Structure formats: C-alpha cells, structure tokens
PDB file of C-alpha atoms in Angstrom:
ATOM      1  CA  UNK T1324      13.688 -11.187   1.006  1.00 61.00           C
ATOM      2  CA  UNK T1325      12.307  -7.644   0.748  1.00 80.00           C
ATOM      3  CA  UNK T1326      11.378  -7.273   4.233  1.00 90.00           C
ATOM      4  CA  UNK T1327      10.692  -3.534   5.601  1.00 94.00           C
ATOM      5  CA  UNK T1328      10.390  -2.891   9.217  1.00 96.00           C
ATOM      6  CA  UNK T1329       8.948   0.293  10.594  1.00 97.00           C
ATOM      7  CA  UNK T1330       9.507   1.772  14.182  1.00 97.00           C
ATOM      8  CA  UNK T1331       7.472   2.057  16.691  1.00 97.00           C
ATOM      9  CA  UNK T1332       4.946   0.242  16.090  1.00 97.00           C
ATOM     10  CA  UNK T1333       2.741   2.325  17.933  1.00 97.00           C
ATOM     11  CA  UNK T1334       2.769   5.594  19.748  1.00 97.00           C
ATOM     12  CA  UNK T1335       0.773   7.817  21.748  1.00 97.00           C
ATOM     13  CA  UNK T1336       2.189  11.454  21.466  1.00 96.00           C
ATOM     14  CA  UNK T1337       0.366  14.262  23.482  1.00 96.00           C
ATOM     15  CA  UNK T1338      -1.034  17.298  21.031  1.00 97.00           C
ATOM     16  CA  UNK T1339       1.623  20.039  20.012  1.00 97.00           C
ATOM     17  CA  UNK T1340       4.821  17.240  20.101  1.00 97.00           C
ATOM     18  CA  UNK T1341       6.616  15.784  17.590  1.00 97.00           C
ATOM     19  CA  UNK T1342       7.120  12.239  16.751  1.00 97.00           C
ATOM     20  CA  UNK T1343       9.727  10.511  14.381  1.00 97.00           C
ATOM     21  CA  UNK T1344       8.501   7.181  12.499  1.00 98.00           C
ATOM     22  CA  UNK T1345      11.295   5.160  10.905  1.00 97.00           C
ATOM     23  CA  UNK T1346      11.179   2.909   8.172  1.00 96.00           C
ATOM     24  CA  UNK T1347      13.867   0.832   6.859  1.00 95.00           C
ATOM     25  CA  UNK T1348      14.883  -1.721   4.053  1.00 92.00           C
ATOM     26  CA  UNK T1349      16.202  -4.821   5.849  1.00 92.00           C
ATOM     27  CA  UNK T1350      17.587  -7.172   2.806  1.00 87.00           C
ATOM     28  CA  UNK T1351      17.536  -4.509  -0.272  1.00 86.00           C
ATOM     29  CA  UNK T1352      18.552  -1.286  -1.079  1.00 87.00           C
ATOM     30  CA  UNK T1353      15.630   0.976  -1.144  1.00 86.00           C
ATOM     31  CA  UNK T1354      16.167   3.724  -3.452  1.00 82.00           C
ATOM     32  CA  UNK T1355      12.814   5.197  -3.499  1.00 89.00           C
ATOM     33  CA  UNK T1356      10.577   5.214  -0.760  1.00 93.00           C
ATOM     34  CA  UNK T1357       7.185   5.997  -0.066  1.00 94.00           C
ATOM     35  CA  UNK T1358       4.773   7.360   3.147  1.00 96.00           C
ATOM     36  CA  UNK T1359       1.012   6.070   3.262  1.00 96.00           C
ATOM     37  CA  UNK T1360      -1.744   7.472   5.183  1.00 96.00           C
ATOM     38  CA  UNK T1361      -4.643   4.901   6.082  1.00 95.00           C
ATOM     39  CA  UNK T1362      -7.633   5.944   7.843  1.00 92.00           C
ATOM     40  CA  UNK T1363     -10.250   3.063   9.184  1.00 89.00           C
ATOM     41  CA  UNK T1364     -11.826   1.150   6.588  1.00 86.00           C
ATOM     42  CA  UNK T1365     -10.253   3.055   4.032  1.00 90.00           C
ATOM     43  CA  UNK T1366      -7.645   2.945   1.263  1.00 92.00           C
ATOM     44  CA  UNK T1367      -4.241   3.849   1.711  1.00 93.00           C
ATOM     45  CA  UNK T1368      -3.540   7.466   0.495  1.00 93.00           C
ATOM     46  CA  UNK T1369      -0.003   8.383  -0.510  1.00 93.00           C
ATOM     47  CA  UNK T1370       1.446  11.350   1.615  1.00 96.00           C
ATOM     48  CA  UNK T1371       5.114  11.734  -0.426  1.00 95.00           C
ATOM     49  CA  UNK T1372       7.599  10.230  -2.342  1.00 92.00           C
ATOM     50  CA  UNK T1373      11.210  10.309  -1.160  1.00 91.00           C
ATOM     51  CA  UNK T1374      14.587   9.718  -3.037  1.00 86.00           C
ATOM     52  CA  UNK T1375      17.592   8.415  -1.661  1.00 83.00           C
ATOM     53  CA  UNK T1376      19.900  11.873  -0.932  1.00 82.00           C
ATOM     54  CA  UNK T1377      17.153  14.365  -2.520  1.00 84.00           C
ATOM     55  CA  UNK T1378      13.882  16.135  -0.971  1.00 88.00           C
ATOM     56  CA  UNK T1379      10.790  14.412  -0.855  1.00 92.00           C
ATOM     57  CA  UNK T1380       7.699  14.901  -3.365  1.00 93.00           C
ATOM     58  CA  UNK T1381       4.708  15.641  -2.031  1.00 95.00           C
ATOM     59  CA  UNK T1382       1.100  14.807  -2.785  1.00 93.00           C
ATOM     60  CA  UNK T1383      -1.243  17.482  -3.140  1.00 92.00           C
ATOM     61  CA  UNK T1384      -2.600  18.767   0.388  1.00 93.00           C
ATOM     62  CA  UNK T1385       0.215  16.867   2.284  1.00 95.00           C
ATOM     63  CA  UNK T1386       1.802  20.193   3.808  1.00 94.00           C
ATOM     64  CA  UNK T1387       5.690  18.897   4.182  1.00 93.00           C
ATOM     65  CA  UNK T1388       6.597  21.611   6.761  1.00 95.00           C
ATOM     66  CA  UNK T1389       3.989  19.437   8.950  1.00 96.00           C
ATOM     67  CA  UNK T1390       5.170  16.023   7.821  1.00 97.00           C
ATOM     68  CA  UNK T1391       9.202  16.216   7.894  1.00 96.00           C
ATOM     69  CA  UNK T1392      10.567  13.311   5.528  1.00 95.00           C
ATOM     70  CA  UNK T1393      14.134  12.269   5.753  1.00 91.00           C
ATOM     71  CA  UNK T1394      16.255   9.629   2.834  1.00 89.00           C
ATOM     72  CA  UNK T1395      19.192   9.799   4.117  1.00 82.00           C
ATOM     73  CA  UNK T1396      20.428   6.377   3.363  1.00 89.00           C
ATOM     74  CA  UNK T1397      19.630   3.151   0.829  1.00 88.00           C
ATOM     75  CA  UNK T1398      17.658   1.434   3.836  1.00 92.00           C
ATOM     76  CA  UNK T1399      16.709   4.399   5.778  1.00 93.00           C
ATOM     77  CA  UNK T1400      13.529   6.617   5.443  1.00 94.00           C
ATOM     78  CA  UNK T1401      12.246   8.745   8.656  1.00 96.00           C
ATOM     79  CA  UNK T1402       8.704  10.039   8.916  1.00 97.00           C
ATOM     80  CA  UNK T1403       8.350  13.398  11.308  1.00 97.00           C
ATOM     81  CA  UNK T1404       4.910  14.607  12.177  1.00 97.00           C
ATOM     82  CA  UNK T1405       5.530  18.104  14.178  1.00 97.00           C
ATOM     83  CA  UNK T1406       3.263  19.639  16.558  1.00 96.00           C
ATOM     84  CA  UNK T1407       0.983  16.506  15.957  1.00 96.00           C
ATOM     85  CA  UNK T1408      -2.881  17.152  16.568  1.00 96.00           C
ATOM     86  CA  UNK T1409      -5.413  14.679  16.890  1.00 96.00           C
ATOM     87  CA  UNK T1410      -6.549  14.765  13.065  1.00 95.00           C
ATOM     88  CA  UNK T1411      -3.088  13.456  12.433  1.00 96.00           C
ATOM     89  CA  UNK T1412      -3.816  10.429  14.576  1.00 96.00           C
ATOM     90  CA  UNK T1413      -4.309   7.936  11.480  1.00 96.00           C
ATOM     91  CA  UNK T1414      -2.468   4.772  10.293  1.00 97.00           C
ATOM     92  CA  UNK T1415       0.858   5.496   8.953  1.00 98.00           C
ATOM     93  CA  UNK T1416       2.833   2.720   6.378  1.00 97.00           C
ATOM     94  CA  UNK T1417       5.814   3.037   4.625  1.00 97.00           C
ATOM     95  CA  UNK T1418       6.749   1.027   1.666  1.00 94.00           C
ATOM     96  CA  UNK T1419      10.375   0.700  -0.354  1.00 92.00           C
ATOM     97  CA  UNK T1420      11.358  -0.127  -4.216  1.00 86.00           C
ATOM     98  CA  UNK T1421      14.171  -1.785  -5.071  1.00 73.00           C
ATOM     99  CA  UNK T1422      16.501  -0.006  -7.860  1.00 62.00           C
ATOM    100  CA  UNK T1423      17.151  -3.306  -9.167  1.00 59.00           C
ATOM    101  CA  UNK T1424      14.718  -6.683 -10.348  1.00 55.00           C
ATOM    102  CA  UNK T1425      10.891  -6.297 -10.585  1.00 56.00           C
ATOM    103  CA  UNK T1426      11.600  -2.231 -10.443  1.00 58.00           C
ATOM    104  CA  UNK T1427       7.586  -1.578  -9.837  1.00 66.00           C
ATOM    105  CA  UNK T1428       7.238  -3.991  -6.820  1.00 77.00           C
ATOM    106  CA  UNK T1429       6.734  -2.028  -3.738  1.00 84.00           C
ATOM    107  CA  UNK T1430       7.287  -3.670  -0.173  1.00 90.00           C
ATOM    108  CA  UNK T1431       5.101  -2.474   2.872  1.00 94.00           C
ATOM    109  CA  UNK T1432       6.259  -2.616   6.505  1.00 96.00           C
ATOM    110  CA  UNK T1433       4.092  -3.094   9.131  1.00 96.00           C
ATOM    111  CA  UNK T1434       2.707   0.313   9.961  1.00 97.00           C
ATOM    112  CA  UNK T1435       2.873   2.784  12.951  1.00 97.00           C
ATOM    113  CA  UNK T1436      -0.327   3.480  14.460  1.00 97.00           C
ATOM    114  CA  UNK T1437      -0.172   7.488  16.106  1.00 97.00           C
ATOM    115  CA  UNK T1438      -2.286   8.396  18.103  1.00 97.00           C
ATOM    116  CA  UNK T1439      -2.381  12.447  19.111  1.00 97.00           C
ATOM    117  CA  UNK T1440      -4.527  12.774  22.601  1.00 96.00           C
TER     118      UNK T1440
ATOM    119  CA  UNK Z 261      -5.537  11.618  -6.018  1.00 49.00           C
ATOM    120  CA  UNK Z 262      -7.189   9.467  -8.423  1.00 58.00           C
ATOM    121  CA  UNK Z 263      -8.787   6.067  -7.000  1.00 67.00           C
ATOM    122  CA  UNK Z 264      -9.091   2.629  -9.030  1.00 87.00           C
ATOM    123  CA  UNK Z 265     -12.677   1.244  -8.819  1.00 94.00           C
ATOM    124  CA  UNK Z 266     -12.796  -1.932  -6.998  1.00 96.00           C
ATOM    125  CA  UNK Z 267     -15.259  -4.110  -6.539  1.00 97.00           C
ATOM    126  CA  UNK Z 268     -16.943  -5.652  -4.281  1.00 97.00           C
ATOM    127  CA  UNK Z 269     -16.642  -3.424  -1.452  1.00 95.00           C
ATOM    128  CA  UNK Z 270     -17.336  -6.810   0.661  1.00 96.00           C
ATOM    129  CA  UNK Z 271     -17.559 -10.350   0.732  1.00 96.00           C
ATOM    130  CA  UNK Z 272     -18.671 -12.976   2.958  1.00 96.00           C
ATOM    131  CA  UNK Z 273     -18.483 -16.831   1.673  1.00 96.00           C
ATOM    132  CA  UNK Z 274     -18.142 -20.218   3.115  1.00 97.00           C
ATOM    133  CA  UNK Z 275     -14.831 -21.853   3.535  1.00 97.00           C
ATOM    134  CA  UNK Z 276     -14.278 -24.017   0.470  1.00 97.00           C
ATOM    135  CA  UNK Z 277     -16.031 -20.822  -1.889  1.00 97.00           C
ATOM    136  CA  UNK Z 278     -13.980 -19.437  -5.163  1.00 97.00           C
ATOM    137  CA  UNK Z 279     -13.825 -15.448  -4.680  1.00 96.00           C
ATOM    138  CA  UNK Z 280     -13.760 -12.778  -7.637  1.00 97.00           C
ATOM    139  CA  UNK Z 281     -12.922  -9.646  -7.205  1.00 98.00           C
ATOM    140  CA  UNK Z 282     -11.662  -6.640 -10.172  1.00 97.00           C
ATOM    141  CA  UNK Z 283     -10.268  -3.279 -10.369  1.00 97.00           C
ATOM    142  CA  UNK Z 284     -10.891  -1.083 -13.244  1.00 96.00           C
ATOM    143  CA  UNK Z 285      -9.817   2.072 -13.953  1.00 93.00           C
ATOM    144  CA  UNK Z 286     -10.278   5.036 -16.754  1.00 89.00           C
ATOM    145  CA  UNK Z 287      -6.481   5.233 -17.082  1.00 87.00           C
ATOM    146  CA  UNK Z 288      -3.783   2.522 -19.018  1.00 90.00           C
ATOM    147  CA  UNK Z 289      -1.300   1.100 -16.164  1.00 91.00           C
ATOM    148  CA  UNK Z 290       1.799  -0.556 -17.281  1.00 90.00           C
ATOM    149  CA  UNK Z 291       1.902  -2.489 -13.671  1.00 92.00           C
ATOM    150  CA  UNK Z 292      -0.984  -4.165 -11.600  1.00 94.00           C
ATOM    151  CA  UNK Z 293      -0.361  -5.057  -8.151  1.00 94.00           C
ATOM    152  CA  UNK Z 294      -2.831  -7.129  -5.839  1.00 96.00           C
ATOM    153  CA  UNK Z 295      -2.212  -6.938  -2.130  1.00 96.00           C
ATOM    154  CA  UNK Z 296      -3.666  -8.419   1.393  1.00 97.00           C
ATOM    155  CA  UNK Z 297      -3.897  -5.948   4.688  1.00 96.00           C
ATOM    156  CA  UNK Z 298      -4.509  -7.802   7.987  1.00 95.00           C
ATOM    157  CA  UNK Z 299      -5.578  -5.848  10.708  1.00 90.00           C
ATOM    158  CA  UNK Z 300      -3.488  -3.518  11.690  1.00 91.00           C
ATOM    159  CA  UNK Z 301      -0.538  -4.380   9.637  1.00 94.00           C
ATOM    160  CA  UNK Z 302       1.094  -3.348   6.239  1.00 95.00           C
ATOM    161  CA  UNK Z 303      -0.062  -4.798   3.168  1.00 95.00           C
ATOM    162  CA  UNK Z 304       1.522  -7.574   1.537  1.00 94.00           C
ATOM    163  CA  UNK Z 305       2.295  -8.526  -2.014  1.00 92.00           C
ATOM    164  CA  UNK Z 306       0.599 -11.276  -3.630  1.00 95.00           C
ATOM    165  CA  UNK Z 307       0.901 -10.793  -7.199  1.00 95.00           C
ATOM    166  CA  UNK Z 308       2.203  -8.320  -9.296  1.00 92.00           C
ATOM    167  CA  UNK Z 309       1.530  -8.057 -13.298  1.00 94.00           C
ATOM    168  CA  UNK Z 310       3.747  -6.739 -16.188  1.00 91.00           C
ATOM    169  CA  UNK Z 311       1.949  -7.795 -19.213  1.00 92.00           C
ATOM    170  CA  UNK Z 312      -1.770  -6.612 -21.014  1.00 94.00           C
ATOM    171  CA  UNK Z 313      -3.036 -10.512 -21.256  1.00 95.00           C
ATOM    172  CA  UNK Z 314      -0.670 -11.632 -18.411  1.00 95.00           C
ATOM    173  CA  UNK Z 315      -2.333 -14.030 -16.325  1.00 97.00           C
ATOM    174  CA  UNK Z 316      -0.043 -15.008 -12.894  1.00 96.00           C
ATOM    175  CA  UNK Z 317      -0.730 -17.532 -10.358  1.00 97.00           C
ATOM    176  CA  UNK Z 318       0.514 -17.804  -6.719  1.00 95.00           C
ATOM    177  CA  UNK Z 319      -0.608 -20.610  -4.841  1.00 97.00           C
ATOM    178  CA  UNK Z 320      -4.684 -20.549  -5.092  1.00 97.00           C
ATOM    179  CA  UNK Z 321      -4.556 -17.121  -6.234  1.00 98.00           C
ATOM    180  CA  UNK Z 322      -4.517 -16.085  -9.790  1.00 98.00           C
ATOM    181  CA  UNK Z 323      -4.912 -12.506 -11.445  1.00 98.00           C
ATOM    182  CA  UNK Z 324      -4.937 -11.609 -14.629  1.00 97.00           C
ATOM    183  CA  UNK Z 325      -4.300  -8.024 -16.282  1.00 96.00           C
ATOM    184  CA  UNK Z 326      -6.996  -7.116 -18.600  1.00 96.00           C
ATOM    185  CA  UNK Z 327      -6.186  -6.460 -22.281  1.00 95.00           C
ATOM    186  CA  UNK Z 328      -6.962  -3.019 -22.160  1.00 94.00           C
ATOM    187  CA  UNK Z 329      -4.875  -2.553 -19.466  1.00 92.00           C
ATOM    188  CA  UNK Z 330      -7.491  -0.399 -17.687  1.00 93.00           C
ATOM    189  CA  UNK Z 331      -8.642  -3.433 -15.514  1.00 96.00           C
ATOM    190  CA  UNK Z 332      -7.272  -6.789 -13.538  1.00 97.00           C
ATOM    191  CA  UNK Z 333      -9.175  -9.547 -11.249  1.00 97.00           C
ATOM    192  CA  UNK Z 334      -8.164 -11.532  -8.716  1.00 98.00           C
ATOM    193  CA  UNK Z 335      -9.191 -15.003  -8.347  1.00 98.00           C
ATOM    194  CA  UNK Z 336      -9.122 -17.187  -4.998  1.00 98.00           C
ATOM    195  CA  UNK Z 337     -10.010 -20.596  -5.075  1.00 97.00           C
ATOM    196  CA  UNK Z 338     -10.811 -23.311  -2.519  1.00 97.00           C
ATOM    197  CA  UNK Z 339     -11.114 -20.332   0.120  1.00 97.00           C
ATOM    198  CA  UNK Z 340     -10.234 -20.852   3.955  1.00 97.00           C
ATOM    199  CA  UNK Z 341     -10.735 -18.977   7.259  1.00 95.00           C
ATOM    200  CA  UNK Z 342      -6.919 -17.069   6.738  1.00 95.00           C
ATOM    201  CA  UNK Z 343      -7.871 -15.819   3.730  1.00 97.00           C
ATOM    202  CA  UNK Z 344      -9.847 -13.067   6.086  1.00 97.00           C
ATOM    203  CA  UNK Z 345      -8.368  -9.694   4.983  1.00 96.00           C
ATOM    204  CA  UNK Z 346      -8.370  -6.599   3.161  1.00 97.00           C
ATOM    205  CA  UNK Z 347      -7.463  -6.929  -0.834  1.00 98.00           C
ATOM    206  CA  UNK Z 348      -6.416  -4.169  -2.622  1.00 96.00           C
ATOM    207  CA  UNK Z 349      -5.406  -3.717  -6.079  1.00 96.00           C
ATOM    208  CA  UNK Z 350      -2.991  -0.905  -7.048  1.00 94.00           C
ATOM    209  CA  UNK Z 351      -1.626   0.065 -10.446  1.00 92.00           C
ATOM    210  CA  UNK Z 352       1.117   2.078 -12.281  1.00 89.00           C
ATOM    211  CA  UNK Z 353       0.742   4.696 -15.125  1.00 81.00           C
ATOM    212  CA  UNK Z 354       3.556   5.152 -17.806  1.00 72.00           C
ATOM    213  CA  UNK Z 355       5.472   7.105 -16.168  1.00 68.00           C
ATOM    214  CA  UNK Z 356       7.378   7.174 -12.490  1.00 70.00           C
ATOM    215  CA  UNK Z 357       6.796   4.577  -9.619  1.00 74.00           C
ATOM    216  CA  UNK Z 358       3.489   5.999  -8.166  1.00 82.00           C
ATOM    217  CA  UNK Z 359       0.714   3.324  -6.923  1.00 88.00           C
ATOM    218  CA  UNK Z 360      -2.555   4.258  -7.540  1.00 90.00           C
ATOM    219  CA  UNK Z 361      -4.788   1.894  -4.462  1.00 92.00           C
ATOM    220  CA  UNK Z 362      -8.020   0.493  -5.656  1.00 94.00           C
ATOM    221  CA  UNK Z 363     -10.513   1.366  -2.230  1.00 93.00           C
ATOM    222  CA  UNK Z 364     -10.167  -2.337  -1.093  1.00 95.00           C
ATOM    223  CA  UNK Z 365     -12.226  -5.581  -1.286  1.00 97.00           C
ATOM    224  CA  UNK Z 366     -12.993  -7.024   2.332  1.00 97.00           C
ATOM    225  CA  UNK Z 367     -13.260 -10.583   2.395  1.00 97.00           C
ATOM    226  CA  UNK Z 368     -15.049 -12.628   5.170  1.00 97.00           C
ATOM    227  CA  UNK Z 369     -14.819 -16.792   5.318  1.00 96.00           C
ATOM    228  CA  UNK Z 370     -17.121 -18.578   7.509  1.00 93.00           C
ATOM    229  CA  UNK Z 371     -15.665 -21.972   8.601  1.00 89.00           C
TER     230      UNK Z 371
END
C-alpha cells in the first residue's frame, strides 16, 4: 500500500514553455500533498503544500505564479512550471499523507527529472 | 527553511559493517522519519517514530527517537552492497504536517 506515482518521469522542455508534472495517490486517499525540489547532492527542499479543494501554501521564495499547483481530487496533485528556464531544471518529487492511520507518514513517488535547454 | 543536522555527510564501509548515523536538531519534533533515496528516484520510508524514548526496528534497521526529542539515529546492521543510498532523516514540529529533511547521510558498501 501507499504507493504514489508521478508522471513523466522525465522531460526535456525548451526555455519559455510550460510543463505539467502529475502526481497521484494510487491505493489511499491523499488529502494533503506536498511538492519537493532536489538539486544534486542535496536535500530535498519543500516548494508548497497543497490541500485537497483549497489553494496551495507556499514556502518562502517559491513564487506560485511560476509554479502552478493544482488538488483537485483525493489522488490527484498537478505540478505546473510556466515559462520554465534552465534554473528550474532540478529534481522534482511529490509526496502524499493519508487523512487516516499513521497521519504524519508521508509517501514519495518517484520523481520527475526537468530539464529546461 | 530550517535544516536538521545530520551526520555523517558520508560513509564508506565493508559489507558485513554496522552503520550509525543521527539527526539533531535545535527544535522538539513530535514525529521522526528516516528515509532511503536511490539514484534518481523518490525517497522511501523506512521507519517512522511517534514516541520521545521510542526505539523501532525494521528488518536490520533500528532508530530510536532521542528523549529530548531534538535528536534520532539510525542503526544498520550486518550491512550489504543494496544498502548503497542516500539516508535522510526528516522530522515534524507540533503543529501541521510539514517535514523538516536532515541534509542526507550517503552510504557506500564495498563487497
């Protein structure tokens, strides 16, 4: 259980375009979910927090205009980077909580890996 | 945001080695969370700890969170070549569901 897929796993977007990163709960209902930035060789740094039906809270310096978040459903949570340049190429993850059980348990997909030529 | 400290920042051992590594931080957490990151993938949930004192176990791994709830270790014992990965911890203040990453322990295993 608690399996989170993300999609695509990697894309290669050209500078000034805008790309759409999905993440979704397979098995639960997520009712919080969360974006990650990773750089290489470095920790992951939260970008926002998004609630099922409600806007997304962002971390300081995250400019959400830039980085479009979407909750529109229990098991669906969409990332949009618009007019991407290559400083946003970086590591993206998302991760889901359950509203039920072990409430402080987050589960990590796989991560999309953007890269802005 | 705020950062744990974790340490080591690397490791390299020999198959068969125990491994140590801790997180502490300046804050209290109510939650401690240890996770592995392969190469390009997502991080994955080991262990995840509720309790000041609390000492879990999963498989060869065991982590504890520290009495003053301002640190946690993670032990691995009998180490082999797929233990090879990133391990981060990450912890929870009192309030809301926000993870606060530790900057990540890298562990090598030589066969």
């Amino acid at each position: 259980g608690a399996v989170v897929s993300q999609h695509p796993s990697r894309v290669i977007c050209k500078s000034g375009t805008s790309v759409k990163i999905e993440c979704r709960s397979l098995d639960f209902q997520a009712t919080t979910m969360f974006w990650y930035r990773q750089f290489p060789k470095q920790s992951l740094m939260l970008m926002a927090t998004s609630n099922e039906g409600s806007k997304a809270t962002y971390e300081q310096g995250v400019e959400k205009d830039k980085f479009l978040i979407n909750h529109a459903s229990l098991t669906l949570s969409t990332l949009t980077v618009t007019s991407a340049h290559p400083e946003d190429s970086s590591f993206y993850i998302c991760s889901a909580k359950s509203g039920t059980g072990k409430s402080y348990e987050q589960y990590f997909g796989p991560g999309t890996r953007l890269t802005v030529t | 945001g705020q950062q744990l400290n974790q340490s080591p920042q690397s490791m390299f051992i020999q198959e068969g080695e125990d491994v140590s590594m801790n997180c502490t931080s300046s804050s209290i957490f109510n939650t401690w969370l240890w996770y592995k990151q392969d190469p390009g993938e997502g991080p994955v949930l080991l262990i995840a700890l509720y309790k000041a004192g609390e000492l879990t176990s999963n498989g060869r791994l065991t982590a504890q969170f520290g009495i003053t709830r301002k640190d946690s270790f993670l032990n691995i014992s009998a180490s082999i070549p797929s233990d090879v990965g990133i391990y981060f911890c990450a912890g929870r203040e009192t309030s809301g569901s926000r993870l606060t990453f530790g900057e990540g322990t890298q562990l090598t295993v030589n066969p």
